[in-house]
Amino acid sequence: MFILRYLWIIPALPLAGAALNGLFGRHWPKRAVDAVGLGATGLAFAATLELIREFARLRPGQVPWIESYFTWIAAGSFRAGFDLQVDQLTIAMLLVVTGVGWLIHIYSTGYMAHQGGYYRFFACMNLFTFFMLTLVMAANFVLLFVGWEGVGLCSYLLIGFYFLRKSAADAGKKAFIVNRIGDFGFMLAIFLTFRTFGSVDFTTVFRTAANMPTEAPGQLGVLTSICLLLLAGAVGKSAQLPLYVWLPDAMEGPTPVSALIHAATMVTAGVYMVARSHILYMHAPLAMSAVATIGALTALYAATIGLVQTDIKKVLAYSTISQLGYMFLACGVGAFAAGIFHLMTHAFFKALLFLAAGSAIHALGGEQDMRRMGGLRHKIPWTYWTMLIGTLSISGAPLFAGFFSKDKILFETAVSPYGGKMLWLIALIAALLTAFYMFRLVFLSFHGTPRFDEQETHVHESPRNMLVPLAVLAALSVGGGWMAAPALLGGANHFEKFLAPVFGAELRQTADTHAGPEQELLLTGIAIGVALAGFLVAWWFYIRRPQTPERLAESFHAPYQLLLNKYYVDELYNWLIVRPTVWISTFFLWRVVDEGAVDGSVNGLAHVARRLGERVRQVQSGNTRSYAAWVVVGAVFFTVLMLWPLFRMVR
């Protein structure tokens, strides 16, 4: 039980790696930086595997396993300790963070080999891993918030890694500021939680909430308020409507950063937090509806934008936003296990897609525009086949990992009392669009004739340290879904059974709403048909009739421009929020308050003191008779002052 007793070892390993590389990496050779960076995450992954072995020996009554190390904050009745916990949900997240994170670190040794700031990159990546592990292992809301803010800080540092490039610096600031909006709601939720329950510890809060009555569907009670404020934080961190705008710009960071932080781990923190707080949400139907609605609308909205984007990483960014919407939809309809399962499979295939895209970009010398690619499948076959596997998985092709998780979400949305036909239809349309724009990406990038100068661009396959992680993630994208295979395919949902101790009560509440095998088979068939339709339309547009997309863009110029410019949301935010804020800051807070009031009062006092000094200075004339006269005047004044009480007595 060594790791269970010393849970802090798992996050401490990447923290030590970050400290070593950050302090000394500048003077080390790359091999030493690699050894520290990879060793820290690799050992954390090994410790996680040992933790799973030890966890399997625990009795049900010992779960969750909580270790309290020291009291961090104590003020009156408030206490927040450095308390870590492990349960089935924690283990699922630990495997994603350490396992996928380690593969991406390995990939980075090839992708970043010729980049400046090599040691700084791995220091920030290790630091991010530490904060993400703190987030998923925290046993109270305050420590979770520390990890939450920490991953936001690392995201800012890594998005702006190429800080000499203005677009990267601006993207980092944008991500940091937009996330602060949601985080303000999260902080209010923590305050309200302590006021309501007298604690911020998960065990106390959830045990008390479980015995509280469920609020009415339209009631904005205290539990609903807490859940909606938590949702505000989740919307910002997981890039949902309306706070999604930072994630596409975050693609300014290196591709491994996009894979680890903005696809596989950090952006799923909001989903994890909602799932962790499922007891609160199950007692707040209004909040559940808000989660489901935001998730469904985000899935469809982001998918429509992805249809016409030309930057390969931007397509994957909007795809990430859309898939996160699916996870929120699952949590909103009460299918928390399905949402976490899609979180895991998404980590596999989306990390694979980003890394494969990075391999293609690496092969083309940094080119990211799909219109300047084409014909790559024979030049970089390993990259092509892994990209195709990831595309099949995210599109919901049968027997791939994404098929099982996405099909489960669609099914639960259709039959859950929190779902319905409208949400199911929106999610289904988003699935159709996903298959289309992902195969569009594959066809534009890897098929057809090369649209780049083959004499100037020497296309080459990536080195082995980049291809091995691709192969492992491809294998997980193919077979990673069978742990939750439906009974229709002769499987057993082992993943849902594994999470049952965490979500058991909620699974029992929705168990009687599950449809029979006939309806499940029908819904599965519809989902497969939709994915096939998306593939066929993309094949027709970009392989069979490649001139069709251009003609459609000309025929439907206004809708095409609307999607190409991302519904002009950034421009709208700039006009409604950014420009007024800058104006208020510049002309009121700076010119009026700072310069006029603050500086004016200070400068005014200085001016008065200077003028008074000038007047007093005139007394120092250097004339002896003048000084004698002033001495006489002073003596008379003080004499009168001293004798004045005597004069009053005489009178």
XYZ file of C-alpha atoms in Angstrom:
651
model
C 0.000 0.000 0.000
C 2.965 2.290 -0.502
C 1.524 4.498 -3.262
C -1.876 4.652 -1.558
C -0.217 5.947 1.595
C 1.947 8.410 -0.303
C -0.351 9.634 -3.053
C 1.599 12.888 -3.237
C 4.401 10.997 -5.019
C 2.417 10.891 -8.278
C 2.074 14.678 -8.730
C 5.451 15.316 -7.073
C 7.370 13.475 -9.802
C 6.461 15.855 -12.663
C 6.837 18.806 -10.291
C 10.416 17.703 -9.618
C 10.988 17.358 -13.362
C 9.678 20.871 -13.949
C 11.926 22.286 -11.226
C 15.056 20.523 -12.455
C 14.604 21.434 -16.108
C 13.429 24.942 -15.282
C 16.370 25.727 -13.004
C 19.220 23.840 -14.641
C 18.010 22.752 -18.084
C 19.491 25.795 -19.817
C 22.990 24.405 -19.178
C 22.179 20.760 -19.930
C 22.381 18.880 -23.234
C 19.095 17.804 -24.785
C 19.565 14.217 -23.693
C 19.640 15.302 -20.057
C 16.523 17.449 -20.543
C 14.810 14.472 -22.214
C 15.818 12.157 -19.391
C 14.324 14.452 -16.764
C 11.189 15.400 -18.718
C 10.355 11.899 -19.923
C 11.510 10.257 -16.727
C 9.215 12.396 -14.574
C 6.074 11.613 -16.585
C 7.097 7.992 -17.184
C 7.618 7.391 -13.469
C 4.278 9.078 -12.747
C 2.634 6.656 -15.187
C 4.397 3.707 -13.541
C 3.280 4.936 -10.110
C -0.274 5.151 -11.445
C -0.110 1.520 -12.574
C 1.127 0.514 -9.136
C -1.662 2.567 -7.598
C -4.210 0.623 -9.658
C -2.756 -2.669 -8.412
C -2.986 -1.522 -4.811
C -6.426 0.010 -5.319
C -7.797 -3.309 -6.582
C -7.132 -4.816 -3.132
C -9.255 -2.268 -1.274
C -12.574 -3.266 0.225
C -15.637 -1.335 -1.093
C -15.992 0.459 2.223
C -12.502 1.953 1.867
C -13.346 3.767 -1.388
C -12.733 6.619 -1.899
C -9.294 6.344 -0.332
C -8.394 9.721 1.169
C -5.056 10.859 2.519
C -4.880 14.131 4.491
C -1.320 15.417 4.688
C -1.563 18.852 6.280
C -3.953 21.742 6.819
C -3.264 24.314 4.176
C -5.797 27.046 5.034
C -7.516 27.429 8.403
C -9.619 30.479 9.289
C -12.360 30.189 11.860
C -14.518 27.226 10.914
C -13.056 27.093 7.417
C -10.496 24.408 6.653
C -8.874 23.414 3.379
C -6.196 20.781 3.553
C -3.754 19.247 1.135
C -5.972 16.194 0.874
C -5.724 13.726 -2.007
C -8.188 10.990 -2.868
C -8.478 8.020 -5.196
C -11.589 6.351 -6.537
C -12.565 4.800 -9.859
C -13.097 8.182 -11.525
C -9.698 9.379 -10.330
C -8.003 6.286 -11.758
C -9.614 6.783 -15.170
C -8.352 10.369 -15.258
C -4.885 9.432 -13.972
C -4.441 6.917 -16.781
C -5.336 9.560 -19.365
C -3.144 12.288 -17.883
C -0.043 10.173 -17.229
C -0.389 7.620 -20.055
C -1.331 9.888 -22.942
C 0.815 12.643 -21.465
C 3.885 10.409 -21.471
C 3.350 9.475 -25.131
C 3.065 13.151 -26.070
C 6.247 13.933 -24.146
C 8.041 11.238 -26.162
C 6.666 12.683 -29.397
C 7.860 16.144 -28.353
C 11.497 15.035 -28.256
C 11.314 14.720 -32.044
C 8.933 17.556 -32.877
C 10.706 20.165 -30.736
C 14.249 18.935 -31.390
C 15.269 21.987 -33.407
C 13.258 24.604 -31.506
C 14.702 27.201 -29.158
C 13.744 27.080 -25.492
C 13.817 23.268 -25.466
C 14.363 22.993 -21.705
C 11.683 25.612 -21.046
C 9.174 23.626 -23.096
C 9.653 20.446 -21.066
C 9.670 22.358 -17.790
C 6.255 23.845 -18.645
C 4.920 20.487 -19.870
C 5.988 18.792 -16.621
C 4.532 21.645 -14.593
C 1.250 21.267 -16.438
C 1.215 17.532 -15.655
C 1.718 18.319 -11.962
C -1.208 20.740 -11.855
C -3.462 18.402 -13.851
C -2.702 15.539 -11.473
C -3.417 17.834 -8.529
C -6.751 18.724 -10.113
C -7.934 15.136 -10.577
C -6.598 13.858 -7.227
C -7.884 16.726 -5.066
C -10.278 15.776 -2.276
C -11.798 19.239 -1.882
C -12.913 22.096 -4.094
C -10.158 24.480 -3.009
C -7.294 22.141 -3.917
C -9.096 21.283 -7.146
C -9.205 25.012 -7.864
C -5.435 25.239 -7.327
C -4.907 22.611 -10.019
C -7.560 24.323 -12.131
C -5.734 27.648 -12.060
C -2.373 25.962 -12.451
C -3.279 24.277 -15.723
C -4.615 27.627 -16.908
C -1.260 29.236 -16.114
C 0.635 26.494 -17.966
C -1.743 26.819 -20.895
C -0.908 30.531 -21.076
C 2.822 29.814 -20.956
C 2.694 27.116 -23.624
C 0.288 28.877 -26.002
C 2.673 31.812 -25.943
C 5.756 29.581 -26.155
C 6.798 31.387 -29.346
C 6.520 34.669 -27.463
C 8.369 36.689 -30.091
C 5.417 36.079 -32.420
C 2.667 38.600 -31.655
C -0.149 36.233 -32.619
C 1.108 33.657 -30.088
C 1.456 36.232 -27.310
C -2.043 37.578 -28.027
C -3.499 34.059 -28.078
C -1.983 33.296 -24.676
C -3.432 36.465 -23.186
C -6.815 35.756 -24.748
C -6.921 32.270 -23.247
C -5.910 33.571 -19.832
C -8.486 36.376 -19.765
C -11.422 34.358 -21.120
C -10.773 31.601 -18.596
C -10.791 34.142 -15.771
C -14.426 34.934 -16.619
C -15.494 31.366 -15.983
C -13.176 31.008 -12.995
C -14.948 33.880 -11.263
C -18.114 31.778 -11.326
C -16.175 28.801 -9.991
C -14.887 30.851 -7.034
C -18.406 32.022 -6.222
C -19.513 28.378 -6.323
C -16.843 27.459 -3.760
C -17.942 30.316 -1.471
C -21.597 29.312 -1.747
C -20.705 25.660 -1.173
C -18.953 26.474 2.092
C -21.812 28.723 3.193
C -24.323 25.957 2.462
C -22.483 22.866 3.710
C -19.915 24.325 6.113
C -17.151 22.504 4.251
C -15.434 22.261 0.883
C -14.451 18.592 1.250
C -16.044 16.354 -1.366
C -17.012 13.681 1.169
C -18.899 16.072 3.441
C -20.511 18.104 0.663
C -21.711 15.149 -1.400
C -22.893 13.119 1.609
C -24.979 16.053 2.835
C -26.309 16.876 -0.647
C -27.363 13.271 -1.218
C -29.833 13.573 1.662
C -31.289 16.881 0.443
C -34.506 16.952 -1.590
C -34.252 17.337 -5.353
C -35.145 20.864 -6.392
C -38.075 21.471 -8.720
C -37.211 21.644 -12.451
C -37.795 25.386 -12.632
C -36.498 26.237 -9.156
C -33.364 28.305 -8.732
C -32.480 26.944 -5.320
C -29.120 26.872 -3.592
C -28.031 23.594 -5.210
C -29.008 24.852 -8.649
C -27.112 28.085 -8.007
C -23.986 26.170 -6.981
C -24.235 23.933 -10.048
C -24.743 26.832 -12.451
C -21.744 28.665 -10.994
C -19.660 25.503 -11.315
C -20.909 25.238 -14.880
C -19.624 28.752 -15.582
C -16.132 27.592 -14.673
C -16.522 24.416 -16.718
C -17.739 26.367 -19.759
C -14.614 28.538 -19.680
C -12.103 25.749 -19.111
C -13.722 23.300 -21.554
C -14.362 25.920 -24.256
C -18.141 25.725 -24.486
C -20.557 28.386 -25.670
C -20.130 31.293 -25.147
C -16.543 31.111 -23.782
C -15.093 28.874 -26.497
C -13.295 31.635 -28.420
C -9.895 31.098 -26.801
C -9.379 27.502 -27.926
C -9.039 28.002 -31.719
C -6.471 30.756 -31.117
C -4.600 28.435 -28.745
C -3.383 26.541 -31.809
C -0.601 29.141 -31.954
C 1.250 26.937 -29.482
C 3.415 23.973 -30.527
C 1.442 20.965 -31.802
C 2.327 18.702 -28.816
C 0.821 21.383 -26.581
C -2.356 21.324 -28.666
C -2.470 17.539 -28.321
C -1.843 17.333 -24.579
C -3.451 20.456 -23.153
C -6.036 21.574 -25.676
C -7.332 18.158 -26.749
C -6.603 15.336 -24.315
C -6.417 16.719 -20.788
C -6.868 20.333 -19.665
C -9.988 21.089 -21.684
C -11.636 18.002 -20.200
C -11.233 19.445 -16.692
C -14.691 21.010 -16.916
C -16.244 17.665 -17.832
C -14.412 15.997 -14.947
C -15.561 18.659 -12.497
C -19.214 18.282 -13.535
C -18.938 14.493 -13.305
C -17.236 14.733 -9.907
C -20.103 16.951 -8.696
C -22.772 14.658 -10.164
C -24.624 14.332 -6.849
C -25.176 18.092 -6.769
C -26.302 18.131 -10.398
C -28.701 15.220 -9.970
C -30.466 17.323 -7.319
C -30.656 20.346 -9.650
C -32.673 19.501 -12.799
C -32.438 23.055 -14.122
C -28.643 22.870 -14.039
C -28.750 19.451 -15.737
C -30.815 20.942 -18.545
C -28.352 23.804 -18.873
C -25.409 21.389 -19.137
C -27.163 19.270 -21.775
C -28.351 22.252 -23.815
C -24.971 23.988 -23.818
C -23.262 20.729 -24.762
C -25.604 19.943 -27.661
C -25.536 23.462 -29.084
C -21.743 23.654 -28.783
C -21.335 20.294 -30.536
C -23.404 21.474 -33.493
C -22.110 25.051 -33.565
C -18.416 24.134 -33.585
C -18.996 21.388 -36.161
C -20.498 23.879 -38.618
C -17.433 26.119 -38.339
C -15.109 23.161 -38.877
C -16.709 22.510 -42.274
C -14.839 25.288 -44.075
C -11.650 25.978 -42.102
C -8.414 25.578 -44.046
C -5.827 25.439 -41.241
C -5.434 21.771 -40.291
C -4.985 22.570 -36.589
C -7.971 24.944 -36.570
C -10.180 22.153 -37.950
C -9.033 19.897 -35.121
C -9.551 22.729 -32.617
C -13.205 23.161 -33.586
C -13.528 19.399 -33.616
C -12.287 19.377 -30.016
C -14.879 21.979 -29.011
C -17.581 19.893 -30.674
C -16.502 16.655 -28.970
C -16.361 18.398 -25.604
C -19.945 19.381 -26.298
C -20.781 15.669 -26.592
C -19.229 15.069 -23.178
C -21.290 17.877 -21.642
C -24.393 16.508 -23.332
C -23.751 13.097 -21.793
C -23.354 14.582 -18.312
C -26.422 16.757 -18.823
C -28.655 13.759 -19.589
C -27.336 11.862 -16.562
C -24.998 9.554 -18.509
C -21.905 10.534 -16.526
C -20.118 7.249 -17.184
C -20.694 7.669 -20.923
C -19.307 11.206 -20.762
C -16.139 10.045 -18.983
C -15.795 7.148 -21.424
C -15.943 9.558 -24.361
C -13.431 11.743 -22.523
C -11.043 8.787 -22.473
C -11.542 7.639 -26.075
C -11.378 11.258 -27.221
C -7.993 11.561 -25.509
C -6.817 8.616 -27.614
C -8.043 9.638 -31.037
C -7.772 13.413 -30.694
C -4.205 13.225 -29.380
C -3.523 10.908 -32.325
C -5.077 13.367 -34.787
C -3.123 16.333 -33.462
C 0.153 14.434 -33.413
C -0.458 13.075 -36.919
C -1.239 16.604 -38.081
C 1.988 17.722 -36.428
C 3.833 14.987 -38.298
C 2.384 16.255 -41.594
C 3.286 19.847 -40.670
C 6.791 18.677 -39.756
C 7.092 16.900 -43.113
C 6.109 20.062 -44.998
C 8.441 22.356 -43.106
C 5.762 24.039 -40.994
C 2.924 24.351 -43.531
C -0.531 24.179 -41.886
C -2.824 25.255 -44.731
C -4.554 22.188 -46.197
C -4.911 23.991 -49.519
C -1.111 23.761 -49.845
C -0.903 20.065 -49.014
C -2.233 17.071 -50.949
C -0.701 13.847 -52.212
C 1.007 13.006 -48.914
C -0.326 9.482 -48.362
C 2.467 7.814 -50.340
C 5.197 10.147 -49.063
C 4.439 9.792 -45.335
C 2.465 6.523 -45.107
C 2.797 6.019 -41.353
C 1.388 9.462 -40.711
C -1.388 8.883 -43.244
C -2.589 5.581 -41.823
C -2.548 6.791 -38.237
C -4.428 9.936 -39.276
C -6.979 7.758 -41.076
C -7.449 5.574 -37.997
C -8.044 8.653 -35.846
C -10.507 10.001 -38.406
C -12.436 6.719 -38.509
C -12.578 6.696 -34.717
C -13.830 10.252 -34.276
C -16.336 9.773 -37.101
C -17.921 6.835 -35.300
C -16.914 4.095 -37.722
C -18.068 0.715 -36.340
C -15.723 -1.138 -33.993
C -13.416 1.855 -33.486
C -13.128 3.448 -30.030
C -15.073 6.573 -30.936
C -17.968 4.474 -32.218
C -18.642 2.910 -28.825
C -18.426 6.131 -26.803
C -20.312 8.348 -29.260
C -23.003 5.738 -29.856
C -23.479 5.412 -26.101
C -23.977 9.165 -25.761
C -26.482 9.288 -28.629
C -28.395 6.343 -27.175
C -28.498 7.789 -23.642
C -29.601 11.165 -25.005
C -32.519 9.537 -26.829
C -33.808 7.467 -23.893
C -32.854 9.485 -20.799
C -35.560 11.486 -19.004
C -33.120 14.406 -19.074
C -32.636 14.084 -22.834
C -35.151 13.950 -25.648
C -35.578 13.805 -29.387
C -34.466 17.387 -29.991
C -31.127 16.979 -28.197
C -30.637 13.613 -29.903
C -31.309 15.151 -33.324
C -28.854 18.003 -32.703
C -26.172 15.533 -31.625
C -26.892 13.358 -34.656
C -26.476 16.290 -37.068
C -23.211 17.170 -35.326
C -22.069 13.559 -35.872
C -22.868 13.874 -39.577
C -20.864 17.094 -39.858
C -17.989 15.568 -37.890
C -17.615 12.700 -40.345
C -17.734 15.153 -43.255
C -15.138 17.679 -42.078
C -12.750 15.018 -40.783
C -12.702 13.129 -44.069
C -12.450 16.496 -45.819
C -9.271 17.038 -43.801
C -7.885 13.639 -44.829
C -8.765 14.025 -48.505
C -7.405 17.576 -48.780
C -4.201 16.829 -46.899
C -3.251 13.352 -48.095
C -5.103 12.607 -51.334
C -5.095 14.172 -54.775
C -2.092 15.817 -56.355
C 0.514 17.758 -54.371
C -0.305 21.461 -54.112
C 3.152 22.469 -52.907
C 6.496 22.932 -54.618
C 7.992 19.444 -54.520
C 11.422 20.757 -55.469
C 11.629 23.212 -52.585
C 9.757 21.079 -50.040
C 11.492 17.800 -49.318
C 8.687 15.788 -47.747
C 9.966 13.197 -45.290
C 8.489 10.838 -42.759
C 8.883 11.761 -39.101
C 11.560 10.132 -36.918
C 10.849 7.060 -34.838
C 10.352 8.940 -31.573
C 7.393 10.682 -33.243
C 5.973 7.619 -35.006
C 5.956 5.229 -32.037
C 3.491 7.371 -30.022
C 1.337 7.602 -33.158
C 1.278 3.816 -33.446
C 0.372 3.327 -29.772
C -2.406 5.922 -29.909
C -3.688 4.366 -33.143
C -3.929 0.998 -31.412
C -5.836 2.593 -28.527
C -8.121 4.379 -31.013
C -8.968 1.019 -32.546
C -9.282 -1.209 -29.486
C -9.831 1.226 -26.646
C -13.606 1.137 -27.001
C -14.131 -2.560 -26.470
C -14.044 -2.165 -22.694
C -17.506 -0.609 -23.057
C -18.860 -2.611 -25.985
C -22.663 -2.901 -25.910
C -24.403 -6.237 -25.412
C -25.652 -6.046 -29.004
C -22.092 -6.723 -30.148
C -21.530 -9.471 -27.614
C -19.631 -7.242 -25.233
C -20.074 -6.052 -21.667
C -19.745 -2.472 -20.548
C -16.826 -3.061 -18.220
C -16.055 0.643 -18.060
C -19.527 1.503 -16.769
C -19.308 -1.306 -14.239
C -15.930 -0.015 -13.118
C -17.375 3.468 -12.521
C -20.569 2.126 -10.927
C -19.342 2.747 -7.339
C -18.947 6.424 -8.229
C -22.073 6.918 -10.343
C -24.053 3.919 -9.046
C -26.995 5.824 -7.589
C -27.420 7.854 -10.748
C -27.156 4.758 -12.953
C -29.925 3.124 -10.929
C -32.146 6.187 -11.326
C -31.952 5.998 -15.128
C -31.846 2.210 -15.462
C -35.596 1.853 -15.893
C -35.596 4.282 -18.832
C -33.311 2.209 -21.029
C -34.955 0.981 -24.200
C -35.016 -2.561 -25.431
C -32.524 -4.123 -27.828
C -34.689 -3.293 -30.851
C -34.584 0.450 -30.211
C -30.895 0.307 -29.319
C -30.177 -1.496 -32.572
C -32.217 1.069 -34.509
C -30.416 4.017 -32.937
C -27.045 2.388 -33.527
C -27.932 1.789 -37.180
C -28.945 5.434 -37.608
C -25.658 6.607 -36.071
C -23.655 4.354 -38.421
C -25.680 5.558 -41.401
C -25.018 9.168 -40.501
C -21.258 8.568 -40.256
C -21.314 6.782 -43.620
C -23.252 9.658 -45.184
C -20.668 12.159 -43.966
C -17.872 10.076 -45.469
C -19.650 9.690 -48.823
C -20.398 13.400 -49.145
C -16.764 14.274 -48.359
C -15.557 11.660 -50.876
C -17.867 13.054 -53.554
C -16.814 16.656 -52.899
C -13.055 16.209 -52.607
C -12.228 13.048 -54.569
C -14.934 12.434 -57.149
C -15.904 16.049 -57.953
C -13.184 18.267 -56.407
C -14.538 21.369 -58.144
C -17.875 21.087 -56.300
C -16.833 22.790 -53.022
C -15.602 25.877 -54.852
C -18.824 26.116 -56.837
C -20.908 25.769 -53.684
C -18.832 28.459 -51.979
C -19.566 30.808 -54.877
C -23.267 29.897 -55.025
C -23.751 30.247 -51.271
C -21.296 33.069 -50.740
C -22.953 34.636 -47.684
C -23.337 31.398 -45.635
C -19.837 30.329 -46.649
C -18.326 33.624 -45.484
C -20.337 33.400 -42.276
C -18.832 30.004 -41.460
C -15.368 30.925 -42.712
C -15.348 33.946 -40.391
C -16.660 31.855 -37.495
C -20.010 33.667 -37.319
C -18.058 36.894 -36.642
C -18.224 36.135 -32.922
C -14.706 37.420 -32.280
C -15.588 40.655 -34.048
C -18.827 40.885 -32.062
C -17.004 40.348 -28.763
C -14.425 42.896 -29.818
C -17.128 45.472 -30.590
C -19.340 44.805 -27.555
C -16.768 43.985 -24.879
C -13.139 44.566 -25.819
C -13.389 48.032 -27.376
C -15.697 49.496 -24.665
C -13.443 48.012 -21.977
C -10.343 49.486 -23.602
C -12.097 52.847 -23.994
C -13.192 52.892 -20.351
C -9.698 51.870 -19.265
C -8.013 54.473 -21.458
C -10.237 57.526 -21.226
C -11.887 57.093 -17.825
C -9.736 54.922 -15.552
C -6.447 56.219 -16.978
C -7.111 59.818 -18.067
C -9.808 60.771 -15.526
C -9.185 58.593 -12.473
C -5.453 57.904 -12.644
C -4.109 61.052 -14.260
C -6.893 63.441 -13.244
C -7.805 62.345 -9.720
C -4.854 60.378 -8.353
C -1.977 62.063 -10.157
C -3.823 65.393 -10.033
C -4.206 65.322 -6.261
C -0.583 64.279 -5.726
C 0.718 66.827 -8.216
C -1.592 69.478 -6.741
C -0.225 68.955 -3.245
C 3.291 69.148 -4.641
C 2.399 72.370 -6.470
C 0.953 73.920 -3.299
C 4.003 72.887 -1.297
C 6.302 74.348 -3.951
C 4.419 77.689 -4.062
C 4.338 77.883 -0.293
C 8.046 77.168 -0.191
C 8.672 79.950 -2.674
C 6.756 82.389 -0.452
C 8.559 81.328 2.681
C 11.907 81.437 0.890
C 11.423 85.149 0.256
C 11.727 85.684 3.989
C 15.395 84.668 3.724
C 16.483 88.007 2.210
C 20.017 88.212 3.740
C 19.231 91.703 5.209
C 20.319 91.957 8.870
C 17.796 94.725 9.680
C 15.010 92.605 8.164
C 15.998 89.614 10.322
C 16.073 91.865 13.421
C 12.622 93.169 12.575
C 11.283 89.632 12.228
C 12.862 88.721 15.570
C 11.068 91.669 17.169
C 7.787 90.726 15.498
C 8.211 87.142 16.685
C 9.053 88.201 20.213
C 6.023 90.481 20.365
C 3.788 87.730 18.978
C 4.925 85.114 21.519
C 4.785 87.670 24.360
C 1.183 88.518 23.488
C 0.406 84.814 23.152
C 1.799 84.096 26.636
C 0.160 87.106 28.307
C -3.191 86.686 26.603
C -4.702 84.493 29.408
C -3.646 87.170 31.950
C -5.344 89.895 29.906
C -8.545 87.798 29.875
C -8.427 87.372 33.644
C -7.969 91.162 34.193
C -10.959 91.850 31.976
